[in-house]
Amino acid sequence: SYFVVVVVDSSASTTFKMPYVKITKAKSYFSRYQTKFRRRREGKTDYAQRKGLVVQDKNKYQIPKHRLVARITNRYVIAQIVRTGAKGDETICAANSAELARYGLTVGLKNYSACYATGLLLARRLLASLTQEVTDESGNKRQGNLGEAYKGQEEVTGDIVSFEADEAEHAGQRKKATYWIAEGDYYAEMDRFDFDEHVRRPFRAYLDVGVKATSPGARVFGVLKGAVDGGLDIPHNEKNFPGYDKNAEDDDEKWDPEEHRRRIMGETVGEWITAVSEGALGAGEGKKARNAQQFAAFKAAGLNEETYPALLAKVHAAIRKDPSPAAKKEFKVSAELKKKLQKTAKKPGDQRRAEVAARWEAYQTKLAAAKQARVQELLAQVGGDDSDEDSE
C-alpha cells in the first residue's frame, strides 16, 4: 500500500485532502509471506530443477541418484559427478579442463571441443575408479572396474548412441529399458550373468546445468556428449546438440551428426583460424588489430585448420590411455612465507610496562630538549636587538 497527500491552494486557505488509495497488498499478504531460500534469492539454484534431479523413487530405497554437474567459467570447464545424501551433496569424481594441458591441449580450454574432452576425461576417470570383483568363465576371480566393461565410443561420430534392452532375458529384469551406451558393451557384460551373478550395470547419471540456458548447441551439452562417449549412461536426445535444425521441412534433414562431429573435433574453429589470418574480419586499422588479436593463442601454439583437429584426436587417445588425476604436489612452506606467518611471542607484563615507561621518558627528554632549544633561540634574538640599541 502507499500514502498520497494532495495539496490544494486557494485564496481563502490551504487545505489538505486524502484521495482514495487502493490497497494492493493487504496485511494478509505480508502475514503469509515466505522468504525464499538464500540461493534462490541470489539466483544460484533452480530448486524446481534440483528437486527432480535429487529426489529418488521410493521403490529404489537408498540407491543414490547421481548428477553430471557441468559448469563453465570465464576460463575453464568443470565437470563433476555428484550424489545427494542426508548430509548434503557429495562429489565422487571431478575433472577440469585445466587438466587437459597434461594431454597436450593448452589453448581453447572452454570451447565446445574442450567441453567434450573434459566430459570424456570425467567419464573414463570415474569408471576406472569403480572397482568390483569379477569372475571369468573358469571361475577365477580378479579385480575389475567399469571402465573395462563400458568403453564408450572410441571413434567420434557425433551421433546419438542408444538402444532399448529387453532385460527379461538378462540379469532377471522384468521390463524393457532404454540405455544411452554402446549396445555391444551392454550385452557383452550381461552375457556374463551365466557364470557371474554380480554383473556390472551401466552407470546412470542425469545432466545438471544449474541456471544455464539450455539453448540448442550450448557448450554444457558438449560435456554431456563427452561423458556419454566415455561410457556413462545419461538420458538425452539430438535436439540439444549442434547440427539439429528444428525448422527443416524433412524429418531426415533435421539432424546432421556430421556437423556435431565437426564441432567436437574443432574443425569449425580451425576454419575460423584460417579465415581470420587471411583478414576475414575486414579492412581498416581497427580490423587489422582485431585480426591480429583473434586466435593469437592458437597461432602461438602452432595450431591451424589442419593441426587443431589432429591434436584433439591425440588428446582423446591420451585421456583413454590414462585418465587418472595427476599426483598432488607436496606443499612446502618457504622461509619467506614462514617468516610472514610467524607470530611474535607475547612479552611479559613487566617488560611491556618497562618499555612504555622508557618510551615516555625518552619522549619527555626530547620535549625538554626542544623547549630548551626554543628558549635559547628566543634569547639569542632578544640579545641581538639590545646590542643594536646600545651601539646607536
PDB file of C-alpha atoms in Angstrom, residues 83-256:
ATOM      1  CA  ARG A  83      25.202 -37.548  -5.424  1.00  0.00           C
ATOM      2  CA  THR A  84      22.993 -36.252  -2.619  1.00  0.00           C
ATOM      3  CA  GLY A  85      22.704 -37.785   0.831  1.00  0.00           C
ATOM      4  CA  ALA A  86      21.335 -36.842   4.211  1.00  0.00           C
ATOM      5  CA  LYS A  87      24.334 -34.614   4.875  1.00  0.00           C
ATOM      6  CA  GLY A  88      24.184 -32.851   1.510  1.00  0.00           C
ATOM      7  CA  ASP A  89      25.906 -33.183  -1.856  1.00  0.00           C
ATOM      8  CA  GLU A  90      28.951 -35.411  -2.207  1.00  0.00           C
ATOM      9  CA  THR A  91      31.316 -35.178  -5.173  1.00  0.00           C
ATOM     10  CA  ILE A  92      32.687 -38.607  -6.063  1.00  0.00           C
ATOM     11  CA  CYS A  93      34.652 -37.600  -9.173  1.00  0.00           C
ATOM     12  CA  ALA A  94      35.671 -34.360 -10.856  1.00  0.00           C
ATOM     13  CA  ALA A  95      37.557 -33.138 -13.921  1.00  0.00           C
ATOM     14  CA  ASN A  96      38.687 -29.696 -15.029  1.00  0.00           C
ATOM     15  CA  SER A  97      39.679 -28.507 -18.485  1.00  0.00           C
ATOM     16  CA  ALA A  98      42.860 -27.092 -16.926  1.00  0.00           C
ATOM     17  CA  GLU A  99      43.999 -30.736 -16.678  1.00  0.00           C
ATOM     18  CA  LEU A 100      43.945 -31.032 -20.469  1.00  0.00           C
ATOM     19  CA  ALA A 101      47.378 -29.393 -20.520  1.00  0.00           C
ATOM     20  CA  ARG A 102      48.749 -32.763 -19.312  1.00  0.00           C
ATOM     21  CA  TYR A 103      47.435 -34.318 -22.521  1.00  0.00           C
ATOM     22  CA  GLY A 104      48.772 -31.632 -24.868  1.00  0.00           C
ATOM     23  CA  LEU A 105      45.901 -29.106 -25.092  1.00  0.00           C
ATOM     24  CA  THR A 106      46.921 -25.727 -23.677  1.00  0.00           C
ATOM     25  CA  VAL A 107      44.609 -23.283 -25.516  1.00  0.00           C
ATOM     26  CA  GLY A 108      40.872 -23.050 -26.069  1.00  0.00           C
ATOM     27  CA  LEU A 109      40.046 -24.587 -22.694  1.00  0.00           C
ATOM     28  CA  LYS A 110      36.390 -23.505 -22.621  1.00  0.00           C
ATOM     29  CA  ASN A 111      35.131 -24.055 -26.178  1.00  0.00           C
ATOM     30  CA  TYR A 112      32.909 -26.941 -27.298  1.00  0.00           C
ATOM     31  CA  SER A 113      35.872 -29.215 -28.047  1.00  0.00           C
ATOM     32  CA  ALA A 114      37.299 -28.641 -24.566  1.00  0.00           C
ATOM     33  CA  CYS A 115      33.878 -29.362 -23.043  1.00  0.00           C
ATOM     34  CA  TYR A 116      33.768 -32.700 -24.869  1.00  0.00           C
ATOM     35  CA  ALA A 117      37.303 -33.611 -23.770  1.00  0.00           C
ATOM     36  CA  THR A 118      36.529 -32.685 -20.151  1.00  0.00           C
ATOM     37  CA  GLY A 119      33.389 -34.851 -20.154  1.00  0.00           C
ATOM     38  CA  LEU A 120      35.374 -37.726 -21.661  1.00  0.00           C
ATOM     39  CA  LEU A 121      38.070 -37.350 -19.009  1.00  0.00           C
ATOM     40  CA  LEU A 122      35.466 -37.365 -16.240  1.00  0.00           C
ATOM     41  CA  ALA A 123      33.732 -40.499 -17.547  1.00  0.00           C
ATOM     42  CA  ARG A 124      36.900 -42.535 -18.015  1.00  0.00           C
ATOM     43  CA  ARG A 125      38.259 -41.432 -14.629  1.00  0.00           C
ATOM     44  CA  LEU A 126      35.037 -42.321 -12.845  1.00  0.00           C
ATOM     45  CA  LEU A 127      34.601 -45.744 -14.465  1.00  0.00           C
ATOM     46  CA  ALA A 128      38.222 -46.637 -13.790  1.00  0.00           C
ATOM     47  CA  SER A 129      37.769 -45.809 -10.095  1.00  0.00           C
ATOM     48  CA  LEU A 130      34.666 -48.021  -9.637  1.00  0.00           C
ATOM     49  CA  THR A 131      36.259 -51.385  -8.950  1.00  0.00           C
ATOM     50  CA  GLN A 132      34.484 -54.713  -8.439  1.00  0.00           C
ATOM     51  CA  GLU A 133      35.400 -58.371  -8.105  1.00  0.00           C
ATOM     52  CA  VAL A 134      34.898 -60.126 -11.441  1.00  0.00           C
ATOM     53  CA  THR A 135      34.566 -63.856 -12.108  1.00  0.00           C
ATOM     54  CA  ASP A 136      35.537 -65.300 -15.503  1.00  0.00           C
ATOM     55  CA  GLU A 137      34.215 -68.433 -17.227  1.00  0.00           C
ATOM     56  CA  SER A 138      36.809 -70.611 -15.495  1.00  0.00           C
ATOM     57  CA  GLY A 139      35.694 -69.427 -12.070  1.00  0.00           C
ATOM     58  CA  ASN A 140      38.808 -67.355 -11.452  1.00  0.00           C
ATOM     59  CA  LYS A 141      38.237 -64.099  -9.597  1.00  0.00           C
ATOM     60  CA  ARG A 142      40.056 -60.852 -10.185  1.00  0.00           C
ATOM     61  CA  GLN A 143      39.630 -57.168  -9.512  1.00  0.00           C
ATOM     62  CA  GLY A 144      37.996 -55.277 -12.390  1.00  0.00           C
ATOM     63  CA  ASN A 145      36.355 -51.942 -12.987  1.00  0.00           C
ATOM     64  CA  LEU A 146      33.509 -50.435 -15.002  1.00  0.00           C
ATOM     65  CA  GLY A 147      35.930 -48.870 -17.452  1.00  0.00           C
ATOM     66  CA  GLU A 148      36.883 -52.216 -18.967  1.00  0.00           C
ATOM     67  CA  ALA A 149      33.227 -53.202 -19.372  1.00  0.00           C
ATOM     68  CA  TYR A 150      31.891 -49.955 -20.866  1.00  0.00           C
ATOM     69  CA  LYS A 151      34.467 -48.353 -23.140  1.00  0.00           C
ATOM     70  CA  GLY A 152      32.075 -45.965 -24.876  1.00  0.00           C
ATOM     71  CA  GLN A 153      32.549 -44.635 -28.400  1.00  0.00           C
ATOM     72  CA  GLU A 154      36.234 -44.645 -29.264  1.00  0.00           C
ATOM     73  CA  GLU A 155      35.513 -43.146 -32.688  1.00  0.00           C
ATOM     74  CA  VAL A 156      33.895 -39.719 -32.625  1.00  0.00           C
ATOM     75  CA  THR A 157      30.821 -39.712 -34.855  1.00  0.00           C
ATOM     76  CA  GLY A 158      28.657 -37.057 -33.198  1.00  0.00           C
ATOM     77  CA  ASP A 159      25.582 -39.278 -33.447  1.00  0.00           C
ATOM     78  CA  ILE A 160      23.255 -40.430 -30.679  1.00  0.00           C
ATOM     79  CA  VAL A 161      24.029 -43.858 -29.204  1.00  0.00           C
ATOM     80  CA  SER A 162      21.059 -45.554 -27.536  1.00  0.00           C
ATOM     81  CA  PHE A 163      19.080 -48.792 -27.638  1.00  0.00           C
ATOM     82  CA  GLU A 164      16.178 -50.481 -25.890  1.00  0.00           C
ATOM     83  CA  ALA A 165      17.268 -53.547 -23.958  1.00  0.00           C
ATOM     84  CA  ASP A 166      14.961 -56.474 -23.360  1.00  0.00           C
ATOM     85  CA  GLU A 167      16.144 -57.183 -19.860  1.00  0.00           C
ATOM     86  CA  ALA A 168      13.774 -60.092 -19.344  1.00  0.00           C
ATOM     87  CA  GLU A 169      16.490 -62.253 -20.897  1.00  0.00           C
ATOM     88  CA  HIS A 170      19.360 -60.739 -18.926  1.00  0.00           C
ATOM     89  CA  ALA A 171      20.003 -60.409 -15.220  1.00  0.00           C
ATOM     90  CA  GLY A 172      16.422 -61.312 -14.317  1.00  0.00           C
ATOM     91  CA  GLN A 173      14.923 -57.929 -15.185  1.00  0.00           C
ATOM     92  CA  ARG A 174      11.150 -57.617 -15.562  1.00  0.00           C
ATOM     93  CA  LYS A 175      10.834 -54.804 -18.076  1.00  0.00           C
ATOM     94  CA  LYS A 176      12.457 -53.132 -21.033  1.00  0.00           C
ATOM     95  CA  ALA A 177      14.743 -50.169 -20.500  1.00  0.00           C
ATOM     96  CA  THR A 178      16.499 -47.625 -22.717  1.00  0.00           C
ATOM     97  CA  TYR A 179      20.248 -47.146 -22.327  1.00  0.00           C
ATOM     98  CA  TRP A 180      22.474 -44.468 -23.839  1.00  0.00           C
ATOM     99  CA  ILE A 181      25.560 -46.650 -24.173  1.00  0.00           C
ATOM    100  CA  ALA A 182      27.017 -48.970 -26.778  1.00  0.00           C
ATOM    101  CA  GLU A 183      24.735 -51.964 -27.277  1.00  0.00           C
ATOM    102  CA  GLY A 184      27.670 -54.332 -27.728  1.00  0.00           C
ATOM    103  CA  ASP A 185      29.229 -53.345 -24.389  1.00  0.00           C
ATOM    104  CA  TYR A 186      25.946 -53.871 -22.584  1.00  0.00           C
ATOM    105  CA  TYR A 187      25.137 -57.340 -23.934  1.00  0.00           C
ATOM    106  CA  ALA A 188      28.748 -58.490 -23.585  1.00  0.00           C
ATOM    107  CA  GLU A 189      28.542 -57.715 -19.884  1.00  0.00           C
ATOM    108  CA  MET A 190      25.037 -59.123 -19.431  1.00  0.00           C
ATOM    109  CA  ASP A 191      26.103 -62.429 -21.036  1.00  0.00           C
ATOM    110  CA  ARG A 192      28.477 -62.901 -18.124  1.00  0.00           C
ATOM    111  CA  PHE A 193      25.438 -63.457 -15.911  1.00  0.00           C
ATOM    112  CA  ASP A 194      25.635 -67.176 -16.806  1.00  0.00           C
ATOM    113  CA  PHE A 195      28.771 -67.652 -14.690  1.00  0.00           C
ATOM    114  CA  ASP A 196      28.942 -64.445 -12.591  1.00  0.00           C
ATOM    115  CA  GLU A 197      25.905 -63.290 -10.642  1.00  0.00           C
ATOM    116  CA  HIS A 198      27.473 -59.890  -9.979  1.00  0.00           C
ATOM    117  CA  VAL A 199      27.399 -58.343 -13.437  1.00  0.00           C
ATOM    118  CA  ARG A 200      28.355 -54.687 -13.814  1.00  0.00           C
ATOM    119  CA  ARG A 201      25.429 -52.443 -14.628  1.00  0.00           C
ATOM    120  CA  PRO A 202      25.850 -49.190 -16.604  1.00  0.00           C
ATOM    121  CA  PHE A 203      26.497 -46.081 -14.536  1.00  0.00           C
ATOM    122  CA  ARG A 204      23.409 -43.870 -14.849  1.00  0.00           C
ATOM    123  CA  ALA A 205      23.612 -40.098 -14.277  1.00  0.00           C
ATOM    124  CA  TYR A 206      21.478 -37.078 -15.144  1.00  0.00           C
ATOM    125  CA  LEU A 207      22.686 -33.784 -16.569  1.00  0.00           C
ATOM    126  CA  ASP A 208      22.669 -30.819 -14.175  1.00  0.00           C
ATOM    127  CA  VAL A 209      23.192 -27.478 -15.946  1.00  0.00           C
ATOM    128  CA  GLY A 210      22.302 -25.234 -12.996  1.00  0.00           C
ATOM    129  CA  VAL A 211      20.866 -21.893 -14.131  1.00  0.00           C
ATOM    130  CA  LYS A 212      22.462 -22.101 -17.582  1.00  0.00           C
ATOM    131  CA  ALA A 213      20.066 -21.625 -20.507  1.00  0.00           C
ATOM    132  CA  THR A 214      19.699 -24.927 -22.367  1.00  0.00           C
ATOM    133  CA  SER A 215      19.655 -23.443 -25.836  1.00  0.00           C
ATOM    134  CA  PRO A 216      20.451 -25.820 -28.739  1.00  0.00           C
ATOM    135  CA  GLY A 217      24.199 -26.106 -29.222  1.00  0.00           C
ATOM    136  CA  ALA A 218      25.109 -24.900 -25.718  1.00  0.00           C
ATOM    137  CA  ARG A 219      28.537 -25.975 -24.501  1.00  0.00           C
ATOM    138  CA  VAL A 220      27.154 -27.858 -21.498  1.00  0.00           C
ATOM    139  CA  PHE A 221      25.849 -30.443 -23.966  1.00  0.00           C
ATOM    140  CA  GLY A 222      29.433 -30.918 -25.146  1.00  0.00           C
ATOM    141  CA  VAL A 223      30.264 -32.117 -21.619  1.00  0.00           C
ATOM    142  CA  LEU A 224      27.267 -34.457 -21.834  1.00  0.00           C
ATOM    143  CA  LYS A 225      28.369 -35.910 -25.170  1.00  0.00           C
ATOM    144  CA  GLY A 226      31.917 -36.445 -23.940  1.00  0.00           C
ATOM    145  CA  ALA A 227      30.680 -38.271 -20.841  1.00  0.00           C
ATOM    146  CA  VAL A 228      28.353 -40.489 -22.909  1.00  0.00           C
ATOM    147  CA  ASP A 229      31.126 -41.343 -25.381  1.00  0.00           C
ATOM    148  CA  GLY A 230      33.270 -42.122 -22.332  1.00  0.00           C
ATOM    149  CA  GLY A 231      30.872 -44.849 -21.200  1.00  0.00           C
ATOM    150  CA  LEU A 232      28.327 -43.152 -18.908  1.00  0.00           C
ATOM    151  CA  ASP A 233      24.617 -43.768 -19.313  1.00  0.00           C
ATOM    152  CA  ILE A 234      22.963 -40.308 -19.470  1.00  0.00           C
ATOM    153  CA  PRO A 235      19.485 -39.795 -20.974  1.00  0.00           C
ATOM    154  CA  HIS A 236      19.446 -37.239 -23.825  1.00  0.00           C
ATOM    155  CA  ASN A 237      18.389 -36.699 -27.431  1.00  0.00           C
ATOM    156  CA  GLU A 238      19.730 -34.934 -30.512  1.00  0.00           C
ATOM    157  CA  LYS A 239      17.566 -31.813 -30.167  1.00  0.00           C
ATOM    158  CA  ASN A 240      20.100 -30.048 -27.933  1.00  0.00           C
ATOM    159  CA  PHE A 241      23.222 -30.720 -29.985  1.00  0.00           C
ATOM    160  CA  PRO A 242      24.791 -28.601 -32.744  1.00  0.00           C
ATOM    161  CA  GLY A 243      23.640 -29.906 -36.097  1.00  0.00           C
ATOM    162  CA  TYR A 244      19.958 -30.119 -35.205  1.00  0.00           C
ATOM    163  CA  ASP A 245      17.607 -27.854 -37.172  1.00  0.00           C
ATOM    164  CA  LYS A 246      14.020 -27.930 -35.936  1.00  0.00           C
ATOM    165  CA  ASN A 247      12.895 -25.736 -38.862  1.00  0.00           C
ATOM    166  CA  ALA A 248      13.896 -28.272 -41.515  1.00  0.00           C
ATOM    167  CA  GLU A 249      10.948 -29.426 -43.609  1.00  0.00           C
ATOM    168  CA  ASP A 250      12.015 -33.046 -43.917  1.00  0.00           C
ATOM    169  CA  ASP A 251      12.459 -35.025 -40.691  1.00  0.00           C
ATOM    170  CA  ASP A 252      15.529 -36.727 -42.117  1.00  0.00           C
ATOM    171  CA  GLU A 253      17.212 -33.342 -42.591  1.00  0.00           C
ATOM    172  CA  LYS A 254      16.674 -32.075 -39.041  1.00  0.00           C
ATOM    173  CA  TRP A 255      19.598 -33.959 -37.528  1.00  0.00           C
ATOM    174  CA  ASP A 256      23.081 -33.786 -39.030  1.00  0.00           C
TER     175      ASP A 256
END
